PDB file of C-alpha atoms in Angstrom:
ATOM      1  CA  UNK A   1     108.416 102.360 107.376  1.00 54.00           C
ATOM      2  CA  UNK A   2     109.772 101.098 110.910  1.00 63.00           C
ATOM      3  CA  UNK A   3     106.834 103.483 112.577  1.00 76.00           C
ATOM      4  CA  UNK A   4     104.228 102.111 110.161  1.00 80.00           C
ATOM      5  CA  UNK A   5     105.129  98.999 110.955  1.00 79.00           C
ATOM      6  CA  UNK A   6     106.142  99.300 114.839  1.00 79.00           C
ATOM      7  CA  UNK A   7     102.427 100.800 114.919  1.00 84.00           C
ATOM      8  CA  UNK A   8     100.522  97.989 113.037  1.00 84.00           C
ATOM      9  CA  UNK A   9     102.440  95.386 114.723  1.00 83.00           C
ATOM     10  CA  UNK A  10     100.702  96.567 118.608  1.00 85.00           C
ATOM     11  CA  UNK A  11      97.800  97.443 116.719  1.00 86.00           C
ATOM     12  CA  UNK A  12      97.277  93.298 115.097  1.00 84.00           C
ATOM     13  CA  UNK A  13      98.832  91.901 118.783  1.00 83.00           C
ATOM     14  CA  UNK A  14      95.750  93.808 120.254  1.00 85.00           C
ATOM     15  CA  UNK A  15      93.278  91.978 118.228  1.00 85.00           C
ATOM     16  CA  UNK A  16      92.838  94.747 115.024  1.00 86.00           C
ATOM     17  CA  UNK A  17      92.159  92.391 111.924  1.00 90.00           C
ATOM     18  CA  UNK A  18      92.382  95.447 109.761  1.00 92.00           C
ATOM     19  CA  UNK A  19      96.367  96.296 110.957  1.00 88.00           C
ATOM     20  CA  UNK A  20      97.113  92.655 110.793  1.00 89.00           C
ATOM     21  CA  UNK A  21      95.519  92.910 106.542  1.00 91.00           C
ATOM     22  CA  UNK A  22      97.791  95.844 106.427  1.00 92.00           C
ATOM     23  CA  UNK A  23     100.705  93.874 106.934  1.00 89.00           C
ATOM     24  CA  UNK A  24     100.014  91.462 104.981  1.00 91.00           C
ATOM     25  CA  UNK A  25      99.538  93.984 101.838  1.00 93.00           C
ATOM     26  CA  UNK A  26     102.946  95.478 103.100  1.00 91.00           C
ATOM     27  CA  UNK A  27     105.108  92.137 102.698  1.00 92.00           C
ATOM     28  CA  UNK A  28     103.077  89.714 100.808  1.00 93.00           C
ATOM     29  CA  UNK A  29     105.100  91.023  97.843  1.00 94.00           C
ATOM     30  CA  UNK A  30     108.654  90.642  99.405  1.00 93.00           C
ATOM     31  CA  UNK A  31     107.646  87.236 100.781  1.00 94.00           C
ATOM     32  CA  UNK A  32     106.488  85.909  97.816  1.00 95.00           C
ATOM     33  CA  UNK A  33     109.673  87.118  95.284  1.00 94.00           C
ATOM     34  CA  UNK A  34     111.778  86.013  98.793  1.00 92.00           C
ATOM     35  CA  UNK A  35     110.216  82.439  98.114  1.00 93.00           C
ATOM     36  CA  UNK A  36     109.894  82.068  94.239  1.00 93.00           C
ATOM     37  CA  UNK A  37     113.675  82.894  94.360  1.00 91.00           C
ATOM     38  CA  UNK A  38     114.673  80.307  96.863  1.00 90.00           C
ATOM     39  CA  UNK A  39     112.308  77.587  95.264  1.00 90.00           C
ATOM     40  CA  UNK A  40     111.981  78.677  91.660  1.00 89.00           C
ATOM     41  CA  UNK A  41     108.311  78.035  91.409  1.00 89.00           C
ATOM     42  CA  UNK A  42     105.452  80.053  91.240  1.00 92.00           C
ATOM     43  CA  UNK A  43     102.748  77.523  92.637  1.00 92.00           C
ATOM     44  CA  UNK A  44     105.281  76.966  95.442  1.00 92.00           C
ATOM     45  CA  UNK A  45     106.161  80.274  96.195  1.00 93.00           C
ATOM     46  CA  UNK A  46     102.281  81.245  96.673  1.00 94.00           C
ATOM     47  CA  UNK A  47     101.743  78.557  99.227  1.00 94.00           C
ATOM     48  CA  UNK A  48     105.147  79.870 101.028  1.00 94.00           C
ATOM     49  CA  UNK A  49     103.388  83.449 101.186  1.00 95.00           C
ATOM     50  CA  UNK A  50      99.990  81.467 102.915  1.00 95.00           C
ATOM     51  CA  UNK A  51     102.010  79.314 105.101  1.00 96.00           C
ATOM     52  CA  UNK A  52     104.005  82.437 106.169  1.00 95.00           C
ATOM     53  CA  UNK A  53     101.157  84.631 107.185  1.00 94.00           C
ATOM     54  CA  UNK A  54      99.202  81.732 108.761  1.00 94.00           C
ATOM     55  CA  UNK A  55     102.141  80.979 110.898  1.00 94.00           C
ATOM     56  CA  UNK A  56     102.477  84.938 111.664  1.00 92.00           C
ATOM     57  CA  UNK A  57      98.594  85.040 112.372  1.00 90.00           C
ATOM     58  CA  UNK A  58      99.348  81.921 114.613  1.00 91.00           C
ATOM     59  CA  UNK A  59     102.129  83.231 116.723  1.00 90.00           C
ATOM     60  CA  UNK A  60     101.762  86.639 116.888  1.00 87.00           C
ATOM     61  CA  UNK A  61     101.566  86.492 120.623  1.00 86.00           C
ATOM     62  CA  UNK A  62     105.182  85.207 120.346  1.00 88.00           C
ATOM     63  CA  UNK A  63     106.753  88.285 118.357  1.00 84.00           C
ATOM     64  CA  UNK A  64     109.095  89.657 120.409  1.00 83.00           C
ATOM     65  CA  UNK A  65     108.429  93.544 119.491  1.00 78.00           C
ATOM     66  CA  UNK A  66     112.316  94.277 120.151  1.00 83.00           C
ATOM     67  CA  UNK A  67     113.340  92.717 116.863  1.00 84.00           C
ATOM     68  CA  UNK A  68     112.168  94.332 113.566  1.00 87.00           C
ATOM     69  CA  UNK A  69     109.298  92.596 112.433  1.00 87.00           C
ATOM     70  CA  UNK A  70     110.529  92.304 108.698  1.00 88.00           C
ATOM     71  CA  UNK A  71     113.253  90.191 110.515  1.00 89.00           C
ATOM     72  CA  UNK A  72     110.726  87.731 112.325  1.00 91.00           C
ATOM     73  CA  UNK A  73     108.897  87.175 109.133  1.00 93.00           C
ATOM     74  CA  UNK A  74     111.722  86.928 106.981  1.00 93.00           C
ATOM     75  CA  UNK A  75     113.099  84.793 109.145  1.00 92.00           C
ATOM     76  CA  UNK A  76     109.294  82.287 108.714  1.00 94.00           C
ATOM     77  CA  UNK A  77     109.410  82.839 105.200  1.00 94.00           C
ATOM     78  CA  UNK A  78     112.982  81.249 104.608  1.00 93.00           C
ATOM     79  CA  UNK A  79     112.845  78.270 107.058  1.00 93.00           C
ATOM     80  CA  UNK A  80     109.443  77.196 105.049  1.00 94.00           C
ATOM     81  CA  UNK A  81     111.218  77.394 101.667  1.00 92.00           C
ATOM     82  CA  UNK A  82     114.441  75.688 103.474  1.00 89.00           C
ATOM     83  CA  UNK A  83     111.894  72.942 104.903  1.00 90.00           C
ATOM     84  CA  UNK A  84     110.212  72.954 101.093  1.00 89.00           C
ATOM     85  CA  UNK A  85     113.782  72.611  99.136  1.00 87.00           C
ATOM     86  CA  UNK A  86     114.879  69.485 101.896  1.00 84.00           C
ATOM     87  CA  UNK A  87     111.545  67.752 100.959  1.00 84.00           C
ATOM     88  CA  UNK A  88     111.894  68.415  97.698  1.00 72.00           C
ATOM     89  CA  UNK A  89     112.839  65.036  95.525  1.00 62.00           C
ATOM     90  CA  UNK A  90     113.294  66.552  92.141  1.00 52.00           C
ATOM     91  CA  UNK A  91     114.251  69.509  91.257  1.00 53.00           C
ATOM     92  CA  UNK A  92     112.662  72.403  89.183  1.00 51.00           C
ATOM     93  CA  UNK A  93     114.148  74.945  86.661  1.00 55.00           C
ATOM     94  CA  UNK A  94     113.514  78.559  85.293  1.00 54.00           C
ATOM     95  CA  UNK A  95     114.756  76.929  82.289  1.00 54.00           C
ATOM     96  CA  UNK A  96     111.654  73.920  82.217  1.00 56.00           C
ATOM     97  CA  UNK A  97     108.623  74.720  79.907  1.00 53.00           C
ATOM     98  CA  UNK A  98     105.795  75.802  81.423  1.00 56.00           C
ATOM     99  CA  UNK A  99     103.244  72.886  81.209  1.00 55.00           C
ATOM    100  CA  UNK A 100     100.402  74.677  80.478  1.00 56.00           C
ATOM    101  CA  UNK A 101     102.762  77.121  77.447  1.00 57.00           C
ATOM    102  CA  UNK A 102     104.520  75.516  74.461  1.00 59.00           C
ATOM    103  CA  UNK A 103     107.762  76.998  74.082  1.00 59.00           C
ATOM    104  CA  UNK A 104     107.857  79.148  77.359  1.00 63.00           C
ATOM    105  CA  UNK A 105     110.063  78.818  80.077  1.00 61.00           C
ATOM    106  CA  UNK A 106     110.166  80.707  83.096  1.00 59.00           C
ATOM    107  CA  UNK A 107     112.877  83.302  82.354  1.00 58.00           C
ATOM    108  CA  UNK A 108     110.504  84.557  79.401  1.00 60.00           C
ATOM    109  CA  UNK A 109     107.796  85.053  82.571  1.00 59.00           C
ATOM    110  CA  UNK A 110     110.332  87.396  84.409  1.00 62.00           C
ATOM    111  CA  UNK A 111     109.176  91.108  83.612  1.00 59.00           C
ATOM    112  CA  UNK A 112     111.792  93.784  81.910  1.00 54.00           C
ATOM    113  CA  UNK A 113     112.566  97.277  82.015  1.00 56.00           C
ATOM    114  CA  UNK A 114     114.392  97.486  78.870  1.00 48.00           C
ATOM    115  CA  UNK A 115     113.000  98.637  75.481  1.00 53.00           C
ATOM    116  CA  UNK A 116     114.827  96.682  72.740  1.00 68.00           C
ATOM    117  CA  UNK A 117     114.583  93.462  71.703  1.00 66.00           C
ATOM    118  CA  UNK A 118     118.871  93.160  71.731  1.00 68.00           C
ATOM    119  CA  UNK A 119     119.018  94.560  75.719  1.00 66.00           C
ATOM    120  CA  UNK A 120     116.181  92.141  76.381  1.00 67.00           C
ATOM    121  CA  UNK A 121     118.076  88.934  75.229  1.00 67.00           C
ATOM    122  CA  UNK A 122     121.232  90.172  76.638  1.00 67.00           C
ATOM    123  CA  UNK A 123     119.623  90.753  80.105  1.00 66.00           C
ATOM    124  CA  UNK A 124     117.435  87.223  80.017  1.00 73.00           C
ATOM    125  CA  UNK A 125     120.249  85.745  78.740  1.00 77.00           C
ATOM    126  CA  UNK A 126     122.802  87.219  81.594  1.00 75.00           C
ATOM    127  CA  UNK A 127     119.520  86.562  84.198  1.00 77.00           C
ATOM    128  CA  UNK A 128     119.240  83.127  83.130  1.00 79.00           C
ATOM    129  CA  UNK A 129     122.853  82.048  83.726  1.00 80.00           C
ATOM    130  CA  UNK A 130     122.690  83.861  87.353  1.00 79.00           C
ATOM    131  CA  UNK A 131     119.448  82.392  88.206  1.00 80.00           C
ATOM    132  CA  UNK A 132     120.723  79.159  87.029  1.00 83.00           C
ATOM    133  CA  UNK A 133     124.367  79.589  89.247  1.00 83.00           C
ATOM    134  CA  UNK A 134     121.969  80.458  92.341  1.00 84.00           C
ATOM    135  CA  UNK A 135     119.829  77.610  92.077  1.00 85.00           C
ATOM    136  CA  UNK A 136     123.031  75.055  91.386  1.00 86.00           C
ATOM    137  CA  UNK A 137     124.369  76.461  95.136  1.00 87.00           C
ATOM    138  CA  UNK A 138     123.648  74.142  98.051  1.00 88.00           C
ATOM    139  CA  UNK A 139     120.766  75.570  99.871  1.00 87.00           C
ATOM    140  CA  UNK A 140     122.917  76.951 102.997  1.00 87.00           C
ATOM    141  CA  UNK A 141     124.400  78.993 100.361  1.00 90.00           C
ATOM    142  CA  UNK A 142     121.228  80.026  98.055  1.00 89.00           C
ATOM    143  CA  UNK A 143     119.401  81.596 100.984  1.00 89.00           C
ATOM    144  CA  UNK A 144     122.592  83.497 102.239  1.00 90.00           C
ATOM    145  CA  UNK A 145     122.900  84.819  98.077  1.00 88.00           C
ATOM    146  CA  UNK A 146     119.461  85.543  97.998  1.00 86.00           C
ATOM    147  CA  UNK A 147     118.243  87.644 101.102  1.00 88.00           C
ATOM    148  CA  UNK A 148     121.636  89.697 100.530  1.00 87.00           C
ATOM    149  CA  UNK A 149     121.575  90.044  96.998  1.00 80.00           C
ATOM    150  CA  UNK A 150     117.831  90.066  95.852  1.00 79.00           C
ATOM    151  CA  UNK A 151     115.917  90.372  98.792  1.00 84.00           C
ATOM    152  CA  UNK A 152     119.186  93.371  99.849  1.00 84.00           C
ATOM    153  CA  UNK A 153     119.269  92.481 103.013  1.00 88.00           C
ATOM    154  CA  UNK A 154     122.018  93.346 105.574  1.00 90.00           C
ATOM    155  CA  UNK A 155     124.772  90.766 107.125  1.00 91.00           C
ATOM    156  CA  UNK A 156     122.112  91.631 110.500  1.00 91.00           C
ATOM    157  CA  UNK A 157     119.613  91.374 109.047  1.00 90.00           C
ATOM    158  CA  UNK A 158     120.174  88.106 107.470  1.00 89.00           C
ATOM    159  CA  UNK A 159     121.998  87.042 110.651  1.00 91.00           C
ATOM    160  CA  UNK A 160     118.337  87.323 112.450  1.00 90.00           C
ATOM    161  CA  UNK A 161     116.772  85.987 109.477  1.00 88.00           C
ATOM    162  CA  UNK A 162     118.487  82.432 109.679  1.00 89.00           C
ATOM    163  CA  UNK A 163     119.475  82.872 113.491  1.00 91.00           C
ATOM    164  CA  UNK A 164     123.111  82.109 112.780  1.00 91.00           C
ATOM    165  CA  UNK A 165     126.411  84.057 113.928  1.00 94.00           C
ATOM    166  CA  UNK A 166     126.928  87.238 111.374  1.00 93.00           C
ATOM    167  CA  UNK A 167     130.867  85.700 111.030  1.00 94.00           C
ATOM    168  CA  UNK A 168     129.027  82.526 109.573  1.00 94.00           C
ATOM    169  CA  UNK A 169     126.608  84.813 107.262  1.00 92.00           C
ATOM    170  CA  UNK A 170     129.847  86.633 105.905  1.00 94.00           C
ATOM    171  CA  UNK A 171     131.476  83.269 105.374  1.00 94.00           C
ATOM    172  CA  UNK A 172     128.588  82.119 103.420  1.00 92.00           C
ATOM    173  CA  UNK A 173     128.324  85.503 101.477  1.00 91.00           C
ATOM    174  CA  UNK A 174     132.254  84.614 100.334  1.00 92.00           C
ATOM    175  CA  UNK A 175     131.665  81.193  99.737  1.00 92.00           C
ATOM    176  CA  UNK A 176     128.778  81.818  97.594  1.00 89.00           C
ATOM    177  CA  UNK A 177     130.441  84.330  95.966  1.00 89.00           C
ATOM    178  CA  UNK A 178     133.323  82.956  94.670  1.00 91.00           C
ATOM    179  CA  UNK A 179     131.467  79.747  93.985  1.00 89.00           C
ATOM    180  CA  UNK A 180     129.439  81.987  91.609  1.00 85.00           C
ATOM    181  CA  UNK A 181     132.682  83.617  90.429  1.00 87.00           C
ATOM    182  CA  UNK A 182     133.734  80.046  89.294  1.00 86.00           C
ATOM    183  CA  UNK A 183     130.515  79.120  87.378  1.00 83.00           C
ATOM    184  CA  UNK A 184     130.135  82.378  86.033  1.00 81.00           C
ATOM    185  CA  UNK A 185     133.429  83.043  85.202  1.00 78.00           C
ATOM    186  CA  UNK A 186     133.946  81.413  81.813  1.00 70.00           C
ATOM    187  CA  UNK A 187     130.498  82.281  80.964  1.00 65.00           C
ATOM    188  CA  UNK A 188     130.431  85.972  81.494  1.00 60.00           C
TER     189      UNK A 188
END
């Protein structure tokens, strides 16, 4: 993965539109789940994904081909959502109704692996109260919980992500943990 995307990095700094859509394809995914977990919105979360490859597009020239490049554009993809969440007045809910769907909310939307109807309301269930403890965190903490825990990246990596001290990432990590502990503690 590293050589595919150590090649098609040189290849889209050079000028090749075709490498450059080949990254793209290759984290559009990631950067969009990275984003709809931080902001909890679907609408939102496809603008992030734009906005991120725009400002990739944009400053290629400025990749510094030493760092991974899933770290540089991880790193793009969180401060938008960060800048998006500070803007943010109100804010939005898995557990809202969809506007345009009576009666569904966005935990329904979230695909399953599991075959019965009892291991499906279990897991939405147990999903709903985590997504709902990660989104109650202040935001210094929900990024930290979410590039280590859903996006499963490393203290590094999330160190280069945010550009902060790994000592501070680990802090966060245990902060967010045990406040997580606490609010899902009685529950689970």
């Amino acid at each position: 993965m590293e050589n595919l995307e150590g090649r098609l990095t040189k290849l889209a700094l050079k000028g090749d539109q075709r490498a450059f859509a080949e990254l793209v394809e290759l984290y559009k995914d990631k950067i969009y789940h990275l984003a709809y977990r931080m902001l909890n919105n679907r609408h939102e979360a496809e603008d992030i994904v734009q906005e991120t490859f725009l400002r990739v597009y944009r400053n290629l020239d400025r990749y510094d081909d030493k760092q991974k490049f899933s770290t540089w554009i991880y790193r793009i993809g969180t401060n938008l959502c960060i800048d998006r969440l500070r803007k943010r007045k109100p804010t939005y809910s898995l557990d809202a109704e969809m506007n345009d769907q009576e009666g569904i909310d966005g935990y329904s939307m979230i695909p399953s692996d599991n075959v019965t109807p009892e291991t499906e309301l279990l897991l939405s269930e147990t999903q709903s109260l985590i997504y709902e403890a990660i989104d109650s965190l202040p935001v210094k903490y929900r990024s930290v919980m979410i590039l280590r825990y859903l996006q499963d990246l490393s203290l590094q990596e999330i160190s280069d992500v945010l550009d902060m001290p790994v000592t501070t990432i680990k802090t966060r990590v245990h902060r967010g943990r045990e406040f997580l502990r606490k609010k899902l503690g009685p529950k689970m």
